[in-house]
Short mmCIF file of C-alpha atoms in Angstrom, two decimals:
data_model
loop_
_atom_site.label_atom_id
_atom_site.label_comp_id
_atom_site.label_asym_id
_atom_site.label_seq_id
_atom_site.Cartn_x
_atom_site.Cartn_y
_atom_site.Cartn_z
CA MET A 1 117.12 122.44 100.11
CA GLY A 2 114.48 123.66 98.07
CA SER A 3 113.03 121.31 98.29
CA SER A 4 110.66 118.98 97.47
CA VAL A 5 110.03 116.41 95.04
CA PRO A 6 108.03 113.75 93.63
CA GLU A 7 104.77 110.35 93.89
CA THR A 8 102.53 108.13 91.08
CA GLY A 9 99.01 108.72 90.09
CA ALA A 10 95.82 108.27 92.03
CA SER A 11 96.87 104.85 93.24
CA ARG A 12 99.64 106.47 95.27
CA VAL A 13 97.58 109.20 96.90
CA GLN A 14 96.42 107.05 99.77
CA ALA A 15 99.98 106.00 100.44
CA VAL A 16 100.89 109.52 101.57
CA SER A 17 97.64 111.21 102.53
CA PRO A 18 97.34 109.85 106.09
CA VAL A 19 100.55 111.06 107.75
CA GLN A 20 101.88 108.50 110.20
CA ILE A 21 102.20 109.92 113.70
CA GLU A 22 104.87 108.60 116.05
CA ASP A 23 102.92 109.35 119.21
CA SER A 24 99.87 107.40 118.13
CA GLU A 25 96.73 107.31 120.25
CA ASP A 26 95.39 104.19 121.92
CA SER A 27 93.17 101.96 119.84
CA GLU A 28 90.08 103.21 121.69
CA VAL A 29 90.37 106.69 120.21
CA GLY A 30 87.74 107.22 117.53
CA GLU A 31 88.41 107.67 113.86
CA VAL A 32 87.34 111.33 113.94
CA GLY A 33 89.67 112.07 116.83
CA ASP A 34 92.58 110.39 115.04
CA ARG A 35 91.93 112.44 111.94
CA ALA A 36 91.81 115.70 113.91
CA LYS A 37 95.00 114.78 115.75
CA GLY A 38 96.74 113.91 112.48
CA THR A 39 95.65 117.19 110.91
CA GLU A 40 96.97 119.15 113.89
CA HIS A 41 100.33 117.36 113.79
CA THR A 42 100.52 117.75 110.03
CA SER A 43 99.99 121.52 110.20
CA ARG A 44 102.58 121.78 112.95
CA ASP A 45 105.11 119.74 110.99
CA ILE A 46 104.56 121.86 107.89
CA ARG A 47 105.31 125.00 109.88
CA LEU A 48 108.40 123.38 111.38
CA PHE A 49 109.61 122.31 107.94
CA TRP A 50 109.07 125.84 106.62
CA CYS A 51 111.09 127.23 109.54
CA ALA A 52 113.87 124.67 109.01
CA ASN A 53 114.07 125.55 105.31
CA ALA A 54 113.99 129.32 105.88
CA ALA A 55 116.64 129.19 108.63
CA ASP A 56 118.94 127.03 106.52
CA SER A 57 118.52 129.27 103.46
CA LEU A 58 119.13 132.47 105.45
CA GLY A 59 122.35 131.19 107.00
CA SER A 60 123.62 129.76 103.72
CA GLN A 61 122.98 133.02 101.86
CA ALA A 62 124.65 135.06 104.61
CA SER A 63 127.84 132.98 104.74
CA GLY A 64 127.91 132.11 101.04
CA VAL A 65 128.15 135.73 99.95
CA VAL A 66 131.13 136.44 102.23
CA LEU A 67 133.15 133.24 101.78
CA PRO A 68 134.73 134.44 98.50
CA LEU A 69 135.42 137.81 100.15
CA LEU A 70 137.10 136.05 103.07
CA LEU A 71 139.32 133.93 100.83
CA LEU A 72 140.29 136.93 98.70
CA GLY A 73 140.92 138.99 101.84
CA LEU A 74 143.25 136.29 103.14
CA GLY A 75 145.33 136.70 99.99
CA TYR A 76 144.18 133.68 97.98
CA SER A 77 143.82 134.04 94.25
CA PRO A 78 140.52 134.02 92.34
CA ALA A 79 141.57 130.62 90.97
CA VAL A 80 141.64 129.20 94.51
CA VAL A 81 138.26 130.77 95.26
CA GLY A 82 136.81 129.25 92.11
CA LEU A 83 138.35 125.87 92.94
CA VAL A 84 136.77 125.85 96.41
CA ALA A 85 133.37 126.80 94.97
CA GLY A 86 133.64 124.24 92.16
CA VAL A 87 134.73 121.36 94.39
CA SER A 88 131.99 122.05 96.93
CA THR A 89 129.33 122.20 94.21
CA ALA A 90 130.58 119.02 92.55
CA THR A 91 130.57 117.23 95.91
CA GLY A 92 126.90 117.97 96.39
CA LEU A 93 125.97 116.88 92.87
CA VAL A 94 127.82 113.57 93.21
CA LEU A 95 126.68 112.64 96.71
CA GLY A 96 123.01 113.57 96.38
CA PRO A 97 121.83 110.50 94.41
CA LEU A 98 123.82 108.13 96.66
CA VAL A 99 122.53 109.56 99.94
CA ALA A 100 118.99 109.45 98.55
CA VAL A 101 119.01 105.63 98.82
CA PRO A 102 119.08 105.32 102.64
CA ALA A 103 116.74 108.33 102.86
CA ASP A 104 114.15 106.54 100.74
CA ARG A 105 114.68 103.36 102.75
CA GLY A 106 113.61 104.91 106.04
CA ALA A 107 116.48 107.05 107.36
CA ARG A 108 115.05 110.38 106.24
CA LYS A 109 114.60 112.06 109.62
CA ARG A 110 117.92 110.91 111.07
CA VAL A 111 119.83 111.90 107.96
CA MET A 112 118.26 115.36 108.05
CA PHE A 113 118.91 115.87 111.76
CA TRP A 114 122.52 114.70 111.85
CA SER A 115 123.36 116.46 108.58
CA ALA A 116 122.19 119.76 110.08
CA VAL A 117 124.20 119.07 113.26
CA VAL A 118 127.38 118.32 111.27
CA SER A 119 126.89 121.45 109.15
CA ALA A 120 126.48 123.54 112.30
CA LEU A 121 129.72 122.14 113.73
CA ALA A 122 131.60 122.74 110.46
CA MET A 123 130.53 126.39 110.19
CA GLY A 124 131.04 126.86 113.92
CA SER A 125 134.63 125.66 113.53
CA VAL A 126 135.22 128.34 110.88
CA ALA A 127 133.87 131.02 113.22
CA VAL A 128 136.07 129.78 116.08
CA ALA A 129 139.14 129.63 113.84
CA LEU A 130 138.55 133.19 112.67
CA ALA A 131 138.22 134.33 116.27
CA VAL A 132 141.26 132.56 117.74
CA ALA A 133 143.63 132.66 114.76
CA GLU A 134 143.57 136.44 114.47
CA GLY A 135 141.30 136.25 111.46
CA ARG A 136 143.67 134.05 109.44
CA PRO A 137 142.66 130.37 109.54
CA SER A 138 144.54 127.96 107.34
CA LEU A 139 143.29 127.19 103.85
CA VAL A 140 143.26 123.48 104.75
CA HIS A 141 140.87 124.17 107.63
CA LEU A 142 138.61 126.36 105.50
CA LEU A 143 138.55 123.87 102.64
CA ALA A 144 137.87 120.95 104.98
CA ALA A 145 135.05 122.83 106.72
CA VAL A 146 133.46 123.87 103.44
CA LEU A 147 133.62 120.31 102.07
CA VAL A 148 132.20 118.82 105.27
CA GLU A 149 129.39 121.40 105.25
CA ARG A 150 128.68 120.84 101.56
CA THR A 151 128.65 117.06 102.04
CA ALA A 152 126.29 117.31 105.00
CA THR A 153 124.08 119.76 103.12
CA ALA A 154 123.89 117.38 100.16
CA CYS A 155 122.78 114.64 102.56
CA TYR A 156 120.17 116.93 104.10
CA GLU A 157 118.78 118.04 100.76
CA ALA A 158 118.57 114.48 99.47
CA ALA A 159 116.67 113.34 102.55
CA ALA A 160 114.43 116.41 102.65
CA ARG A 161 113.15 115.92 99.10
CA GLY A 162 110.67 113.28 100.14
CA THR A 163 109.44 115.12 103.21
CA VAL A 164 106.72 117.25 101.62
CA ALA A 165 104.78 114.23 100.36
CA LEU A 166 104.85 112.70 103.84
CA ILE A 167 103.62 115.74 105.80
CA SER A 168 101.11 117.18 103.33
CA THR A 169 97.87 116.00 101.82
CA PRO A 170 97.83 116.04 97.99
CA GLU A 171 95.45 119.00 97.78
CA ASN A 172 97.72 121.06 100.09
CA LEU A 173 100.92 120.46 98.11
CA PRO A 174 100.91 123.78 96.16
CA ARG A 175 100.64 125.78 99.40
CA VAL A 176 103.46 123.83 101.06
CA VAL A 177 105.74 124.11 98.03
CA ALA A 178 104.98 127.84 97.72
CA GLY A 179 105.89 128.30 101.39
CA LEU A 180 109.26 126.68 100.81
CA GLU A 181 109.80 128.82 97.74
CA ALA A 182 108.89 131.96 99.70
CA GLY A 183 111.42 131.05 102.39
CA ASP A 184 114.15 130.67 99.78
CA ARG A 185 113.26 133.98 98.14
CA GLY A 186 113.08 135.80 101.45
CA ALA A 187 116.52 134.46 102.37
CA LEU A 188 117.83 135.65 99.00
CA VAL A 189 116.71 139.18 99.89
CA ALA A 190 117.82 139.28 103.53
CA GLY A 191 120.75 136.84 103.60
CA PRO A 192 123.37 138.66 101.48
CA ALA A 193 122.62 142.02 103.09
CA LEU A 194 122.77 140.53 106.59
CA GLY A 195 125.94 138.62 105.79
CA GLY A 196 127.60 141.75 104.41
CA MET A 197 126.72 143.81 107.48
CA LEU A 198 127.94 141.12 109.88
CA TYR A 199 131.16 140.71 107.88
CA GLN A 200 131.88 144.41 108.26
CA ALA A 201 131.55 144.03 112.05
CA SER A 202 133.53 140.80 112.27
CA ARG A 203 134.70 138.19 109.80
CA ALA A 204 133.45 135.44 112.09
CA LEU A 205 129.85 136.65 112.54
CA PRO A 206 128.38 135.43 109.20
CA PHE A 207 129.64 131.93 109.99
CA VAL A 208 128.23 132.14 113.51
CA LEU A 209 124.87 132.99 111.93
CA ASP A 210 125.18 130.05 109.54
CA ALA A 211 126.03 127.66 112.40
CA VAL A 212 123.05 128.92 114.42
CA SER A 213 120.76 128.55 111.40
CA TYR A 214 121.80 124.91 111.02
CA ALA A 215 121.18 124.37 114.74
CA VAL A 216 117.67 125.83 114.32
CA THR A 217 117.13 123.50 111.37
CA ALA A 218 118.19 120.49 113.46
CA VAL A 219 115.83 121.49 116.29
CA CYS A 220 112.90 121.92 113.88
CA VAL A 221 113.52 118.52 112.27
CA ARG A 222 113.83 116.87 115.67
CA ALA A 223 110.53 118.43 116.77
CA MET A 224 108.57 117.06 113.81
CA ARG A 225 106.23 114.27 114.91
CA SER A 226 105.52 112.72 111.53
CA ASN A 227 107.29 109.52 110.64
CA LEU A 228 109.23 110.60 107.59
CA ARG A 229 109.39 107.04 106.26
CA ALA A 230 107.69 106.02 103.06
CA ASP A 231 107.43 102.40 104.19
CA MET A 232 106.12 102.89 107.75
CA ALA A 233 102.63 101.62 106.92
CA ASP A 234 103.90 98.10 106.38
CA ARG A 235 106.46 98.00 109.18
CA THR A 236 105.82 96.84 112.70
CA ASP A 237 108.83 98.21 114.53
CA GLY A 238 107.49 101.78 114.63
CA THR A 239 110.94 103.32 114.82
CA ASP A 240 112.63 105.83 112.60
CA GLY A 241 116.04 104.25 112.77
CA THR A 242 118.64 104.22 110.11
CA GLU A 243 119.17 100.88 108.54
CA GLY A 244 122.74 99.91 107.93
CA ALA A 245 124.18 99.76 104.47
CA ASP A 246 123.14 96.15 104.14
CA GLY A 247 119.69 96.76 105.62
CA ALA A 248 119.07 99.77 103.44
CA LEU A 249 119.85 97.73 100.39
CA GLU A 250 117.94 94.65 101.45
CA GLY A 251 115.60 93.37 98.83
CA THR A 252 117.28 95.01 95.87
CA GLY A 253 118.34 91.68 94.43
CA GLY A 254 121.59 90.37 92.99
CA GLU A 255 124.72 91.40 94.84
CA ALA A 256 122.79 93.44 97.42
CA ARG A 257 121.30 90.26 98.99
CA GLY A 258 122.92 87.92 101.41
CA GLY A 259 124.84 88.13 104.64
CA ALA A 260 128.53 88.68 103.96
CA ARG A 261 128.80 90.90 100.90
CA SER A 262 131.91 92.22 99.34
CA VAL A 263 132.56 95.94 99.27
CA ARG A 264 132.34 95.84 95.51
CA GLY A 265 128.97 94.09 95.61
CA THR A 266 127.60 96.60 98.12
CA TRP A 267 128.69 99.57 96.02
CA SER A 268 127.22 97.95 92.89
CA ALA A 269 123.92 97.50 94.67
CA LEU A 270 124.02 101.08 95.96
CA ALA A 271 124.67 102.36 92.45
CA ALA A 272 121.79 100.26 91.12
CA GLU A 273 119.43 101.65 93.74
CA ALA A 274 120.60 105.21 93.09
CA GLY A 275 119.87 104.62 89.39
CA ALA A 276 116.24 103.79 90.17
CA GLY A 277 115.47 107.51 90.34
CA PHE A 278 116.96 108.06 86.90
CA ARG A 279 114.98 105.18 85.45
CA LEU A 280 111.77 106.57 86.92
CA VAL A 281 112.42 110.05 85.53
CA ARG A 282 113.32 108.64 82.13
CA SER A 283 110.13 106.57 81.92
CA THR A 284 107.71 109.17 83.32
CA PRO A 285 106.37 111.94 81.02
CA LEU A 286 105.67 114.40 83.85
CA LEU A 287 109.10 114.02 85.43
CA ARG A 288 110.74 114.36 82.03
CA LEU A 289 108.88 117.65 81.55
CA VAL A 290 109.97 118.85 85.01
CA LEU A 291 113.56 117.80 84.27
CA VAL A 292 113.69 119.66 80.95
CA TRP A 293 111.93 122.76 82.28
CA THR A 294 113.91 123.20 85.49
CA THR A 295 117.25 122.37 83.87
CA ALA A 296 116.73 124.85 81.05
CA VAL A 297 115.44 127.63 83.30
CA ASN A 298 118.18 127.20 85.91
CA GLY A 299 120.87 127.27 83.24
CA VAL A 300 119.35 130.32 81.55
CA LEU A 301 119.04 132.29 84.78
CA ALA A 302 122.63 131.53 85.80
CA ALA A 303 123.90 132.55 82.36
CA LEU A 304 121.87 135.76 82.37
CA TYR A 305 123.03 136.69 85.86
CA TYR A 306 126.70 136.31 84.99
CA ASP A 307 126.11 138.13 81.73
CA ALA A 308 124.76 141.01 83.85
CA VAL A 309 127.86 140.83 86.08
CA PHE A 310 130.18 141.01 83.06
CA THR A 311 128.23 143.86 81.44
CA LEU A 312 127.97 146.01 84.58
CA GLN A 313 131.64 145.49 85.35
CA GLU A 314 132.68 146.56 81.86
CA SER A 315 130.51 149.68 82.12
CA GLY A 316 132.27 150.76 85.31
CA HIS A 317 129.64 149.89 87.90
CA GLY A 318 130.79 148.47 91.24
CA GLY A 319 129.48 145.67 93.39
CA THR A 320 126.54 147.67 94.77
CA PRO A 321 124.50 147.45 91.53
CA MET A 322 124.62 143.65 91.60
CA GLY A 323 123.35 143.79 95.17
CA LEU A 324 120.49 145.92 93.86
CA VAL A 325 119.74 143.37 91.14
CA LEU A 326 119.72 140.54 93.70
CA ALA A 327 117.52 142.49 96.09
CA LEU A 328 114.95 143.40 93.43
CA SER A 329 114.82 139.90 91.99
CA GLY A 330 114.58 138.35 95.45
CA ALA A 331 111.73 140.66 96.47
CA ALA A 332 109.88 139.93 93.23
CA GLY A 333 110.39 136.19 93.73
CA LEU A 334 109.04 136.44 97.27
CA ALA A 335 105.92 138.24 96.01
CA GLY A 336 105.44 135.65 93.26
CA SER A 337 105.82 132.77 95.72
CA LEU A 338 103.27 134.23 98.11
CA ALA A 339 100.76 134.75 95.29
CA ALA A 340 101.33 131.35 93.67
CA PRO A 341 98.96 129.20 95.83
CA ARG A 342 95.96 131.43 95.08
CA LEU A 343 96.78 131.55 91.37
CA VAL A 344 97.22 127.77 91.24
CA ARG A 345 93.66 127.33 92.49
CA ARG A 346 92.24 129.69 89.85
CA LEU A 347 94.25 128.86 86.73
CA SER A 348 94.59 125.80 84.54
CA PRO A 349 97.96 124.20 85.41
CA ALA A 350 98.87 123.54 81.78
CA ARG A 351 97.94 127.04 80.61
CA ALA A 352 99.81 128.65 83.50
CA VAL A 353 103.05 126.74 82.81
CA VAL A 354 102.82 127.43 79.08
CA ALA A 355 102.12 131.14 79.69
CA VAL A 356 105.10 131.50 82.01
CA SER A 357 107.32 129.70 79.49
CA TRP A 358 106.41 132.15 76.72
CA LEU A 359 106.56 135.28 78.93
CA MET A 360 110.18 134.56 79.86
CA ILE A 361 111.34 134.90 76.25
CA PRO A 362 110.90 138.70 75.82
CA LEU A 363 112.43 139.28 79.27
CA ALA A 364 115.58 137.41 78.23
CA ALA A 365 115.72 139.13 74.85
CA ALA A 366 115.35 142.56 76.47
CA LEU A 367 118.45 141.90 78.59
CA ALA A 368 120.50 142.01 75.37
CA THR A 369 119.87 145.77 75.23
CA ALA A 370 120.11 146.48 78.98
CA GLY A 371 123.01 148.42 80.39
CA GLU A 372 121.89 149.97 83.66
CA PRO A 373 121.43 148.29 87.03
CA TRP A 374 117.79 149.35 87.31
CA THR A 375 117.04 147.78 83.93
CA TYR A 376 118.65 144.51 84.93
CA GLY A 377 116.86 144.61 88.27
CA ALA A 378 113.48 145.16 86.63
CA LEU A 379 113.96 142.39 84.06
CA PHE A 380 115.31 139.88 86.57
CA GLY A 381 112.48 140.90 88.86
CA GLY A 382 110.04 140.06 86.08
CA PHE A 383 111.60 136.60 85.75
CA CYS A 384 111.41 135.94 89.47
CA LEU A 385 107.86 137.29 89.75
CA ILE A 386 106.33 134.91 87.20
CA MET A 387 108.55 131.84 87.70
CA PRO A 388 107.17 130.67 91.07
CA LEU A 389 103.76 129.99 89.52
CA ALA A 390 105.18 127.42 87.09
CA THR A 391 107.67 126.12 89.66
CA VAL A 392 104.98 125.49 92.28
CA ILE A 393 102.74 123.72 89.76
CA LEU A 394 105.50 121.47 88.43
CA GLN A 395 106.97 120.65 91.84
CA ALA A 396 103.57 119.92 93.39
CA ARG A 397 102.62 117.63 90.50
CA ALA A 398 105.99 115.89 90.67
CA ILE A 399 105.72 115.38 94.44
CA HIS A 400 102.16 114.10 94.09
CA GLY A 401 103.16 111.72 91.33
CA THR A 402 106.32 110.01 92.55
CA PRO A 403 106.16 106.80 94.63
CA PRO A 404 107.00 107.52 98.28
CA GLY A 405 109.96 105.14 98.22
CA LEU A 406 111.53 106.96 95.26
CA GLN A 407 110.98 110.57 96.34
CA ALA A 408 114.58 111.33 97.30
CA ARG A 409 116.16 109.50 94.37
CA ALA A 410 113.94 111.04 91.71
CA GLY A 411 114.42 114.45 93.34
CA SER A 412 118.19 114.01 93.31
CA VAL A 413 118.10 113.36 89.57
CA LEU A 414 116.14 116.56 88.99
CA ALA A 415 118.36 118.57 91.34
CA THR A 416 121.58 117.22 89.82
CA ALA A 417 120.48 118.12 86.30
CA ALA A 418 119.37 121.61 87.30
CA GLY A 419 122.48 122.17 89.43
CA GLY A 420 124.77 120.95 86.65
CA ALA A 421 123.19 123.36 84.18
CA ALA A 422 123.52 126.24 86.63
CA ALA A 423 127.18 125.31 87.26
CA MET A 424 128.12 125.21 83.56
CA ALA A 425 126.11 128.26 82.47
CA PRO A 426 128.54 130.93 83.84
CA ALA A 427 131.42 129.45 81.82
CA VAL A 428 129.29 129.41 78.66
CA ALA A 429 128.17 132.99 79.29
CA GLY A 430 131.77 134.07 79.81
CA LEU A 431 132.94 132.46 76.56
CA LEU A 432 130.10 134.00 74.58
CA THR A 433 130.72 137.43 76.10
CA ALA A 434 134.45 137.27 75.46
CA HIS A 435 134.18 136.15 71.83
CA ALA A 436 130.88 137.61 70.62
CA GLY A 437 129.89 140.48 72.90
CA ALA A 438 127.73 141.04 75.97
CA ALA A 439 124.42 140.93 74.07
CA VAL A 440 124.93 137.41 72.66
CA PRO A 441 124.38 135.39 75.88
CA ALA A 442 120.99 137.03 76.38
CA LEU A 443 119.96 136.31 72.79
CA VAL A 444 121.12 132.69 73.06
CA CYS A 445 119.15 132.33 76.30
CA ALA A 446 116.07 133.76 74.61
CA GLY A 447 116.48 131.13 71.89
CA VAL A 448 116.77 128.35 74.47
CA LEU A 449 113.63 129.63 76.20
CA ALA A 450 111.78 129.70 72.87
CA LEU A 451 112.60 126.03 72.31
CA LEU A 452 111.53 125.29 75.88
CA ALA A 453 108.23 127.13 75.34
CA LEU A 454 107.52 125.11 72.21
CA HIS A 455 108.33 121.86 74.01
CA THR A 456 106.13 122.86 76.94
CA THR A 457 103.24 123.98 74.72
CA PHE A 458 103.02 120.63 72.98
CA GLY A 459 103.62 118.50 76.07
CA ALA A 460 102.27 120.31 79.12
CA LYS A 461 98.52 119.91 78.60
CA ARG A 462 98.60 116.14 78.20
CA VAL A 463 101.21 115.57 80.90
CA LEU A 464 99.81 117.90 83.56
CA THR A 465 96.26 116.62 83.16
CA GLN A 466 97.26 112.94 83.24
CA GLY A 467 99.87 113.21 86.00
CA ILE A 468 102.31 110.35 86.45
CA THR A 469 101.91 106.83 85.22
CA ALA A 470 105.11 105.06 86.15
CA THR A 471 104.61 102.13 83.83
CA ASP A 472 108.30 101.53 83.70
CA GLU A 473 109.04 101.58 87.41
CA PRO A 474 112.06 99.35 88.11
CA ALA A 475 110.97 95.97 89.33
CA THR A 476 114.18 95.48 91.27
CA ASP A 477 113.52 98.53 93.39
CA ALA A 478 110.74 97.03 95.45
CA PRO A 479 112.06 95.96 98.83
CA THR A 480 111.34 92.51 100.15
CA ARG A 481 110.02 93.78 103.43
CA GLY A 482 107.79 96.77 103.87
CA ARG A 483 106.38 98.79 101.04
CA GLY A 484 109.42 101.00 100.45
CA ALA A 485 108.37 102.24 97.04
#
């Protein structure tokens, strides 16, 4: 989840500023009353979306930290544990861009709700299996549940990426994004500790918590009154239904048109629609900057974290020090997220992003000489304290600048790139540590951050002041009925 993503220039602001309310007033209600009602519903929906995100993050952190322990405790090898984690991650990266198509075409709320319900059932089945199978469920059951949960989560995240632009006014975007970031950081602090304590009491309890958190997420999404459809303004049906595969692809041209389409033609059209997000990112300076920045930073942080794991393990420290590092970095990230909205209002966006980019370099370089848990905790805490400022600025600008009908697809491109970098970084860090020593990954990361800072310095001012001009938006992406994009 985490969130949020992209809309284009000033011409798009009015497309998302007035949030469409399902329970609309009668035509006699005055304009001022409508505006007050919309503002009230918008504030309520923002709070519900924050709660949904925080609940989902807390449950995922609690169960995610104990799943490897459960598999190892059941006698499975580290290779099996790694395979489960790798397959589940790859599933999310592959499915995200595809699921983003129906989400952008009007199925956002239903996809989010049913994805949360399916995830709750999957994690609930793990808890039940642990309770009734004397703590030893089959690997097939565990793998199936994890894949179902990961698939549903990928669907939820893809659909949720366009939600912020539809429930928030443009000027309120930094505060909404910072609230989502704070929820993630708070879950990073509380989730692993809570999951560990529950696991000590019973193996099933962390998965019960995760199932309940998904149920809370589903309830919050269901309670939102905003129409989470980018094309509602031009539609007359007033429903938030999910169009079928053919309906969702209607108007995309070529093989996607017509009544009886072949399976091959439908998949070709789906792939073409999913590629619209990539084409938008490729042709948009701001989204290219966000792509480069988030991909580099996610990869660097993952590499540095695993470098810390390798170093602390070699020096004889146990698992507790890494918990300390996570707790300190999570607390610092929470503080940075809470302070970000106020700083965004006071600082120049371009200068803030450039400053954060340069400040990360000495923190990464200093990790090359670190050897104690407190040192790692302080340095990672420094990263997580300053990062939310740049993250909030970039995400808010990206959300404000992406067309409503491309929010989920553009966001999936950004998330896939960042997730891919984070997935590959541990392997790179391990190879560098094994062949060149524990200090080398940190120095390489510092070099990557230096290149990123140079790129940001020369590109941020122009891009962040101009925003998005999607001059190359795919012509084939505009639907034939409704506004869509």
